[in-house]
């Protein structure tokens, strides 16, 4: 359950009570992450709307725990500022954090590494599909994520998931980039790029 909390001021620390505009709120441990957001590192005291949102961490492309590619998935009522999503991804410290926002029967998705937003991420999309179809709506058999790379369709099957991702066409390069032959230790017969 997502719970919107009042605006808060102060510096959040584990177990510290923060003063809110309509009472108090204790920032303690639990199954929820990112219970607070600060505007800047200087601690200007600027108030931001705080919310509790579930943080899912999944290992994609794995059949056992602690295998595969880990990704974080956060389901939000709307996308916060890019700087906030980047800060959250940095705090998660995983290869990617996927941010999901419901869009009718579909979802909008964005992916952030701890350093930059990326236009497409397979394992974080797979993790997001598992969250939607196993946690949020277990009766669903498919989901479409709308992304910077276009719509991404994922279907649940008896053995797992099938993803339909865009293919970028490749084109043959007229000549190899400078330094490629020395890096490979051989002269390539042809070089393609996409």
PDB file of N, CA and C in Angstrom, residues 115-187:
ATOM      1  N   UNK A 115      24.323   6.707 -12.103  1.00  0.00           N
ATOM      2  CA  UNK A 115      24.937   7.906 -12.685  1.00  0.00           C
ATOM      3  C   UNK A 115      24.143   8.585 -13.791  1.00  0.00           C
ATOM      4  N   UNK A 116      23.255   7.847 -14.475  1.00  0.00           N
ATOM      5  CA  UNK A 116      22.602   8.413 -15.654  1.00  0.00           C
ATOM      6  C   UNK A 116      21.308   7.662 -15.967  1.00  0.00           C
ATOM      7  N   UNK A 117      20.371   8.335 -16.652  1.00  0.00           N
ATOM      8  CA  UNK A 117      19.189   7.653 -17.174  1.00  0.00           C
ATOM      9  C   UNK A 117      19.596   6.925 -18.454  1.00  0.00           C
ATOM     10  N   UNK A 118      19.053   5.718 -18.655  1.00  0.00           N
ATOM     11  CA  UNK A 118      19.338   4.946 -19.867  1.00  0.00           C
ATOM     12  C   UNK A 118      18.046   4.766 -20.661  1.00  0.00           C
ATOM     13  N   UNK A 119      18.155   4.653 -22.007  1.00  0.00           N
ATOM     14  CA  UNK A 119      16.949   4.566 -22.827  1.00  0.00           C
ATOM     15  C   UNK A 119      16.300   3.186 -22.856  1.00  0.00           C
ATOM     16  N   UNK A 120      17.030   2.139 -22.428  1.00  0.00           N
ATOM     17  CA  UNK A 120      16.479   0.787 -22.464  1.00  0.00           C
ATOM     18  C   UNK A 120      17.287  -0.105 -21.536  1.00  0.00           C
ATOM     19  N   UNK A 121      16.600  -0.972 -20.804  1.00  0.00           N
ATOM     20  CA  UNK A 121      17.285  -1.929 -19.931  1.00  0.00           C
ATOM     21  C   UNK A 121      16.455  -3.200 -19.868  1.00  0.00           C
ATOM     22  N   UNK A 122      17.011  -4.283 -20.391  1.00  0.00           N
ATOM     23  CA  UNK A 122      16.287  -5.548 -20.451  1.00  0.00           C
ATOM     24  C   UNK A 122      16.014  -6.161 -19.101  1.00  0.00           C
ATOM     25  N   UNK A 123      17.027  -6.290 -18.250  1.00  0.00           N
ATOM     26  CA  UNK A 123      16.806  -7.006 -16.990  1.00  0.00           C
ATOM     27  C   UNK A 123      15.923  -6.218 -16.032  1.00  0.00           C
ATOM     28  N   UNK A 124      15.989  -4.889 -16.053  1.00  0.00           N
ATOM     29  CA  UNK A 124      15.106  -4.108 -15.187  1.00  0.00           C
ATOM     30  C   UNK A 124      13.664  -4.122 -15.718  1.00  0.00           C
ATOM     31  N   UNK A 125      13.500  -4.275 -17.035  1.00  0.00           N
ATOM     32  CA  UNK A 125      12.156  -4.413 -17.603  1.00  0.00           C
ATOM     33  C   UNK A 125      11.564  -5.761 -17.218  1.00  0.00           C
ATOM     34  N   UNK A 126      12.367  -6.807 -17.293  1.00  0.00           N
ATOM     35  CA  UNK A 126      11.918  -8.127 -16.873  1.00  0.00           C
ATOM     36  C   UNK A 126      11.527  -8.111 -15.390  1.00  0.00           C
ATOM     37  N   UNK A 127      12.346  -7.488 -14.564  1.00  0.00           N
ATOM     38  CA  UNK A 127      12.030  -7.371 -13.137  1.00  0.00           C
ATOM     39  C   UNK A 127      10.732  -6.592 -12.934  1.00  0.00           C
ATOM     40  N   UNK A 128      10.532  -5.540 -13.715  1.00  0.00           N
ATOM     41  CA  UNK A 128       9.308  -4.737 -13.615  1.00  0.00           C
ATOM     42  C   UNK A 128       8.081  -5.551 -14.008  1.00  0.00           C
ATOM     43  N   UNK A 129       8.207  -6.366 -15.053  1.00  0.00           N
ATOM     44  CA  UNK A 129       7.104  -7.229 -15.468  1.00  0.00           C
ATOM     45  C   UNK A 129       6.752  -8.209 -14.360  1.00  0.00           C
ATOM     46  N   UNK A 130       7.754  -8.759 -13.707  1.00  0.00           N
ATOM     47  CA  UNK A 130       7.492  -9.690 -12.599  1.00  0.00           C
ATOM     48  C   UNK A 130       6.771  -8.977 -11.459  1.00  0.00           C
ATOM     49  N   UNK A 131       7.149  -7.751 -11.157  1.00  0.00           N
ATOM     50  CA  UNK A 131       6.466  -6.997 -10.095  1.00  0.00           C
ATOM     51  C   UNK A 131       5.002  -6.779 -10.467  1.00  0.00           C
ATOM     52  N   UNK A 132       4.760  -6.328 -11.702  1.00  0.00           N
ATOM     53  CA  UNK A 132       3.380  -6.051 -12.124  1.00  0.00           C
ATOM     54  C   UNK A 132       2.547  -7.332 -12.137  1.00  0.00           C
ATOM     55  N   UNK A 133       3.083  -8.417 -12.721  1.00  0.00           N
ATOM     56  CA  UNK A 133       2.272  -9.616 -12.920  1.00  0.00           C
ATOM     57  C   UNK A 133       2.297 -10.603 -11.758  1.00  0.00           C
ATOM     58  N   UNK A 134       3.255 -10.464 -10.848  1.00  0.00           N
ATOM     59  CA  UNK A 134       3.286 -11.374  -9.705  1.00  0.00           C
ATOM     60  C   UNK A 134       2.880 -10.703  -8.393  1.00  0.00           C
ATOM     61  N   UNK A 135       3.112  -9.413  -8.269  1.00  0.00           N
ATOM     62  CA  UNK A 135       2.822  -8.717  -7.005  1.00  0.00           C
ATOM     63  C   UNK A 135       1.624  -7.791  -7.094  1.00  0.00           C
ATOM     64  N   UNK A 136       1.556  -6.985  -8.147  1.00  0.00           N
ATOM     65  CA  UNK A 136       0.492  -5.984  -8.231  1.00  0.00           C
ATOM     66  C   UNK A 136      -0.807  -6.534  -8.800  1.00  0.00           C
ATOM     67  N   UNK A 137      -0.712  -7.403  -9.805  1.00  0.00           N
ATOM     68  CA  UNK A 137      -1.907  -7.967 -10.448  1.00  0.00           C
ATOM     69  C   UNK A 137      -1.612  -9.394 -10.912  1.00  0.00           C
ATOM     70  N   UNK A 138      -1.657 -10.353  -9.976  1.00  0.00           N
ATOM     71  CA  UNK A 138      -1.293 -11.742 -10.307  1.00  0.00           C
ATOM     72  C   UNK A 138      -2.167 -12.399 -11.378  1.00  0.00           C
ATOM     73  N   UNK A 139      -3.296 -11.799 -11.729  1.00  0.00           N
ATOM     74  CA  UNK A 139      -4.148 -12.377 -12.770  1.00  0.00           C
ATOM     75  C   UNK A 139      -3.710 -11.971 -14.169  1.00  0.00           C
ATOM     76  N   UNK A 140      -2.827 -11.013 -14.280  1.00  0.00           N
ATOM     77  CA  UNK A 140      -2.364 -10.542 -15.591  1.00  0.00           C
ATOM     78  C   UNK A 140      -1.493 -11.577 -16.273  1.00  0.00           C
ATOM     79  N   UNK A 141      -1.630 -11.649 -17.594  1.00  0.00           N
ATOM     80  CA  UNK A 141      -0.800 -12.541 -18.411  1.00  0.00           C
ATOM     81  C   UNK A 141       0.193 -11.746 -19.266  1.00  0.00           C
ATOM     82  N   UNK A 142      -0.033 -10.434 -19.413  1.00  0.00           N
ATOM     83  CA  UNK A 142       0.885  -9.616 -20.205  1.00  0.00           C
ATOM     84  C   UNK A 142       0.855  -8.176 -19.707  1.00  0.00           C
ATOM     85  N   UNK A 143       1.865  -7.436 -20.104  1.00  0.00           N
ATOM     86  CA  UNK A 143       1.967  -6.033 -19.726  1.00  0.00           C
ATOM     87  C   UNK A 143       2.733  -5.299 -20.821  1.00  0.00           C
ATOM     88  N   UNK A 144       2.384  -4.040 -21.026  1.00  0.00           N
ATOM     89  CA  UNK A 144       3.100  -3.179 -21.970  1.00  0.00           C
ATOM     90  C   UNK A 144       3.662  -2.000 -21.198  1.00  0.00           C
ATOM     91  N   UNK A 145       4.967  -1.774 -21.356  1.00  0.00           N
ATOM     92  CA  UNK A 145       5.638  -0.619 -20.771  1.00  0.00           C
ATOM     93  C   UNK A 145       5.936   0.372 -21.887  1.00  0.00           C
ATOM     94  N   UNK A 146       5.565   1.627 -21.692  1.00  0.00           N
ATOM     95  CA  UNK A 146       5.871   2.678 -22.660  1.00  0.00           C
ATOM     96  C   UNK A 146       7.142   3.369 -22.197  1.00  0.00           C
ATOM     97  N   UNK A 147       8.125   3.414 -23.094  1.00  0.00           N
ATOM     98  CA  UNK A 147       9.460   3.889 -22.723  1.00  0.00           C
ATOM     99  C   UNK A 147      10.013   4.828 -23.782  1.00  0.00           C
ATOM    100  N   UNK A 148      11.194   5.359 -23.504  1.00  0.00           N
ATOM    101  CA  UNK A 148      11.899   6.195 -24.476  1.00  0.00           C
ATOM    102  C   UNK A 148      12.259   5.405 -25.726  1.00  0.00           C
ATOM    103  N   UNK A 149      12.294   4.089 -25.625  1.00  0.00           N
ATOM    104  CA  UNK A 149      12.608   3.223 -26.768  1.00  0.00           C
ATOM    105  C   UNK A 149      11.363   2.685 -27.442  1.00  0.00           C
ATOM    106  N   UNK A 150      10.193   3.164 -27.055  1.00  0.00           N
ATOM    107  CA  UNK A 150       8.941   2.693 -27.626  1.00  0.00           C
ATOM    108  C   UNK A 150       8.249   1.718 -26.695  1.00  0.00           C
ATOM    109  N   UNK A 151       7.122   1.146 -27.142  1.00  0.00           N
ATOM    110  CA  UNK A 151       6.398   0.192 -26.302  1.00  0.00           C
ATOM    111  C   UNK A 151       7.146  -1.133 -26.189  1.00  0.00           C
ATOM    112  N   UNK A 152       7.158  -1.686 -24.979  1.00  0.00           N
ATOM    113  CA  UNK A 152       7.834  -2.953 -24.702  1.00  0.00           C
ATOM    114  C   UNK A 152       6.795  -3.917 -24.151  1.00  0.00           C
ATOM    115  N   UNK A 153       6.518  -4.976 -24.886  1.00  0.00           N
ATOM    116  CA  UNK A 153       5.496  -5.956 -24.501  1.00  0.00           C
ATOM    117  C   UNK A 153       6.156  -7.167 -23.849  1.00  0.00           C
ATOM    118  N   UNK A 154       5.597  -7.572 -22.713  1.00  0.00           N
ATOM    119  CA  UNK A 154       6.088  -8.752 -22.005  1.00  0.00           C
ATOM    120  C   UNK A 154       4.897  -9.656 -21.728  1.00  0.00           C
ATOM    121  N   UNK A 155       5.055 -10.952 -22.006  1.00  0.00           N
ATOM    122  CA  UNK A 155       3.988 -11.929 -21.787  1.00  0.00           C
ATOM    123  C   UNK A 155       4.477 -12.990 -20.804  1.00  0.00           C
ATOM    124  N   UNK A 156       3.599 -13.352 -19.871  1.00  0.00           N
ATOM    125  CA  UNK A 156       3.932 -14.435 -18.932  1.00  0.00           C
ATOM    126  C   UNK A 156       3.532 -15.763 -19.563  1.00  0.00           C
ATOM    127  N   UNK A 157       4.448 -16.719 -19.518  1.00  0.00           N
ATOM    128  CA  UNK A 157       4.174 -18.049 -20.049  1.00  0.00           C
ATOM    129  C   UNK A 157       4.309 -19.056 -18.915  1.00  0.00           C
ATOM    130  N   UNK A 158       4.083 -20.313 -19.211  1.00  0.00           N
ATOM    131  CA  UNK A 158       4.216 -21.347 -18.195  1.00  0.00           C
ATOM    132  C   UNK A 158       5.635 -21.509 -17.676  1.00  0.00           C
ATOM    133  N   UNK A 159       6.619 -21.088 -18.457  1.00  0.00           N
ATOM    134  CA  UNK A 159       8.026 -21.272 -18.073  1.00  0.00           C
ATOM    135  C   UNK A 159       8.721 -19.970 -17.689  1.00  0.00           C
ATOM    136  N   UNK A 160       8.034 -18.840 -17.782  1.00  0.00           N
ATOM    137  CA  UNK A 160       8.676 -17.563 -17.458  1.00  0.00           C
ATOM    138  C   UNK A 160       8.041 -16.423 -18.228  1.00  0.00           C
ATOM    139  N   UNK A 161       8.874 -15.604 -18.844  1.00  0.00           N
ATOM    140  CA  UNK A 161       8.402 -14.408 -19.547  1.00  0.00           C
ATOM    141  C   UNK A 161       9.002 -14.345 -20.944  1.00  0.00           C
ATOM    142  N   UNK A 162       8.232 -13.787 -21.866  1.00  0.00           N
ATOM    143  CA  UNK A 162       8.695 -13.529 -23.216  1.00  0.00           C
ATOM    144  C   UNK A 162       8.632 -12.021 -23.411  1.00  0.00           C
ATOM    145  N   UNK A 163       9.780 -11.436 -23.790  1.00  0.00           N
ATOM    146  CA  UNK A 163       9.834  -9.997 -23.996  1.00  0.00           C
ATOM    147  C   UNK A 163      10.003  -9.702 -25.478  1.00  0.00           C
ATOM    148  N   UNK A 164       9.312  -8.670 -25.952  1.00  0.00           N
ATOM    149  CA  UNK A 164       9.421  -8.225 -27.336  1.00  0.00           C
ATOM    150  C   UNK A 164      10.063  -6.842 -27.308  1.00  0.00           C
ATOM    151  N   UNK A 165      11.357  -6.795 -27.647  1.00  0.00           N
ATOM    152  CA  UNK A 165      12.101  -5.548 -27.585  1.00  0.00           C
ATOM    153  C   UNK A 165      12.372  -5.029 -28.986  1.00  0.00           C
ATOM    154  N   UNK A 166      12.551  -3.715 -29.106  1.00  0.00           N
ATOM    155  CA  UNK A 166      12.842  -3.159 -30.431  1.00  0.00           C
ATOM    156  C   UNK A 166      14.219  -3.603 -30.917  1.00  0.00           C
ATOM    157  N   UNK A 167      14.318  -3.810 -32.206  1.00  0.00           N
ATOM    158  CA  UNK A 167      15.600  -4.159 -32.816  1.00  0.00           C
ATOM    159  C   UNK A 167      16.136  -2.917 -33.522  1.00  0.00           C
ATOM    160  N   UNK A 168      17.357  -2.585 -33.221  1.00  0.00           N
ATOM    161  CA  UNK A 168      17.991  -1.467 -33.919  1.00  0.00           C
ATOM    162  C   UNK A 168      18.698  -2.033 -35.143  1.00  0.00           C
ATOM    163  N   UNK A 169      18.395  -1.501 -36.314  1.00  0.00           N
ATOM    164  CA  UNK A 169      19.039  -2.036 -37.516  1.00  0.00           C
ATOM    165  C   UNK A 169      20.537  -1.731 -37.509  1.00  0.00           C
ATOM    166  N   UNK A 170      21.310  -2.690 -37.981  1.00  0.00           N
ATOM    167  CA  UNK A 170      22.751  -2.518 -38.097  1.00  0.00           C
ATOM    168  C   UNK A 170      23.100  -2.067 -39.503  1.00  0.00           C
ATOM    169  N   UNK A 171      24.192  -1.321 -39.610  1.00  0.00           N
ATOM    170  CA  UNK A 171      24.678  -0.862 -40.912  1.00  0.00           C
ATOM    171  C   UNK A 171      26.171  -1.138 -40.999  1.00  0.00           C
ATOM    172  N   UNK A 172      26.596  -1.561 -42.171  1.00  0.00           N
ATOM    173  CA  UNK A 172      28.015  -1.841 -42.385  1.00  0.00           C
ATOM    174  C   UNK A 172      28.777  -0.524 -42.469  1.00  0.00           C
ATOM    175  N   UNK A 173      29.883  -0.452 -41.746  1.00  0.00           N
ATOM    176  CA  UNK A 173      30.728   0.735 -41.768  1.00  0.00           C
ATOM    177  C   UNK A 173      31.678   0.647 -42.958  1.00  0.00           C
ATOM    178  N   UNK A 174      31.942   1.778 -43.591  1.00  0.00           N
ATOM    179  CA  UNK A 174      32.844   1.821 -44.740  1.00  0.00           C
ATOM    180  C   UNK A 174      34.256   1.434 -44.327  1.00  0.00           C
ATOM    181  N   UNK A 175      34.663   1.834 -43.126  1.00  0.00           N
ATOM    182  CA  UNK A 175      35.977   1.451 -42.627  1.00  0.00           C
ATOM    183  C   UNK A 175      35.899   1.297 -41.118  1.00  0.00           C
ATOM    184  N   UNK A 176      36.811   0.524 -40.609  1.00  0.00           N
ATOM    185  CA  UNK A 176      36.852   0.285 -39.165  1.00  0.00           C
ATOM    186  C   UNK A 176      37.288   1.562 -38.442  1.00  0.00           C
ATOM    187  N   UNK A 177      36.770   1.793 -37.240  1.00  0.00           N
ATOM    188  CA  UNK A 177      37.211   2.958 -36.462  1.00  0.00           C
ATOM    189  C   UNK A 177      38.707   2.880 -36.162  1.00  0.00           C
ATOM    190  N   UNK A 178      39.331   4.043 -36.062  1.00  0.00           N
ATOM    191  CA  UNK A 178      40.753   4.101 -35.741  1.00  0.00           C
ATOM    192  C   UNK A 178      41.031   3.345 -34.449  1.00  0.00           C
ATOM    193  N   UNK A 179      42.055   2.528 -34.458  1.00  0.00           N
ATOM    194  CA  UNK A 179      42.483   1.812 -33.270  1.00  0.00           C
ATOM    195  C   UNK A 179      41.813   0.470 -33.050  1.00  0.00           C
ATOM    196  N   UNK A 180      40.769   0.141 -33.824  1.00  0.00           N
ATOM    197  CA  UNK A 180      40.062  -1.127 -33.609  1.00  0.00           C
ATOM    198  C   UNK A 180      40.957  -2.322 -33.940  1.00  0.00           C
ATOM    199  N   UNK A 181      41.653  -2.266 -35.055  1.00  0.00           N
ATOM    200  CA  UNK A 181      42.512  -3.387 -35.452  1.00  0.00           C
ATOM    201  C   UNK A 181      43.608  -3.630 -34.423  1.00  0.00           C
ATOM    202  N   UNK A 182      44.214  -2.571 -33.912  1.00  0.00           N
ATOM    203  CA  UNK A 182      45.273  -2.768 -32.906  1.00  0.00           C
ATOM    204  C   UNK A 182      44.682  -3.281 -31.592  1.00  0.00           C
ATOM    205  N   UNK A 183      43.486  -2.841 -31.244  1.00  0.00           N
ATOM    206  CA  UNK A 183      42.846  -3.326 -30.014  1.00  0.00           C
ATOM    207  C   UNK A 183      42.496  -4.807 -30.132  1.00  0.00           C
ATOM    208  N   UNK A 184      42.070  -5.237 -31.325  1.00  0.00           N
ATOM    209  CA  UNK A 184      41.718  -6.636 -31.546  1.00  0.00           C
ATOM    210  C   UNK A 184      42.927  -7.515 -31.822  1.00  0.00           C
ATOM    211  N   UNK A 185      44.024  -6.899 -32.277  1.00  0.00           N
ATOM    212  CA  UNK A 185      45.198  -7.674 -32.653  1.00  0.00           C
ATOM    213  C   UNK A 185      45.013  -8.359 -33.990  1.00  0.00           C
ATOM    214  N   UNK A 186      44.048  -7.915 -34.779  1.00  0.00           N
ATOM    215  CA  UNK A 186      43.750  -8.464 -36.106  1.00  0.00           C
ATOM    216  C   UNK A 186      42.973  -7.426 -36.896  1.00  0.00           C
ATOM    217  N   UNK A 187      43.052  -7.521 -38.205  1.00  0.00           N
ATOM    218  CA  UNK A 187      42.293  -6.605 -39.046  1.00  0.00           C
ATOM    219  C   UNK A 187      40.924  -7.217 -39.332  1.00  0.00           C
TER     220      UNK A 187
END
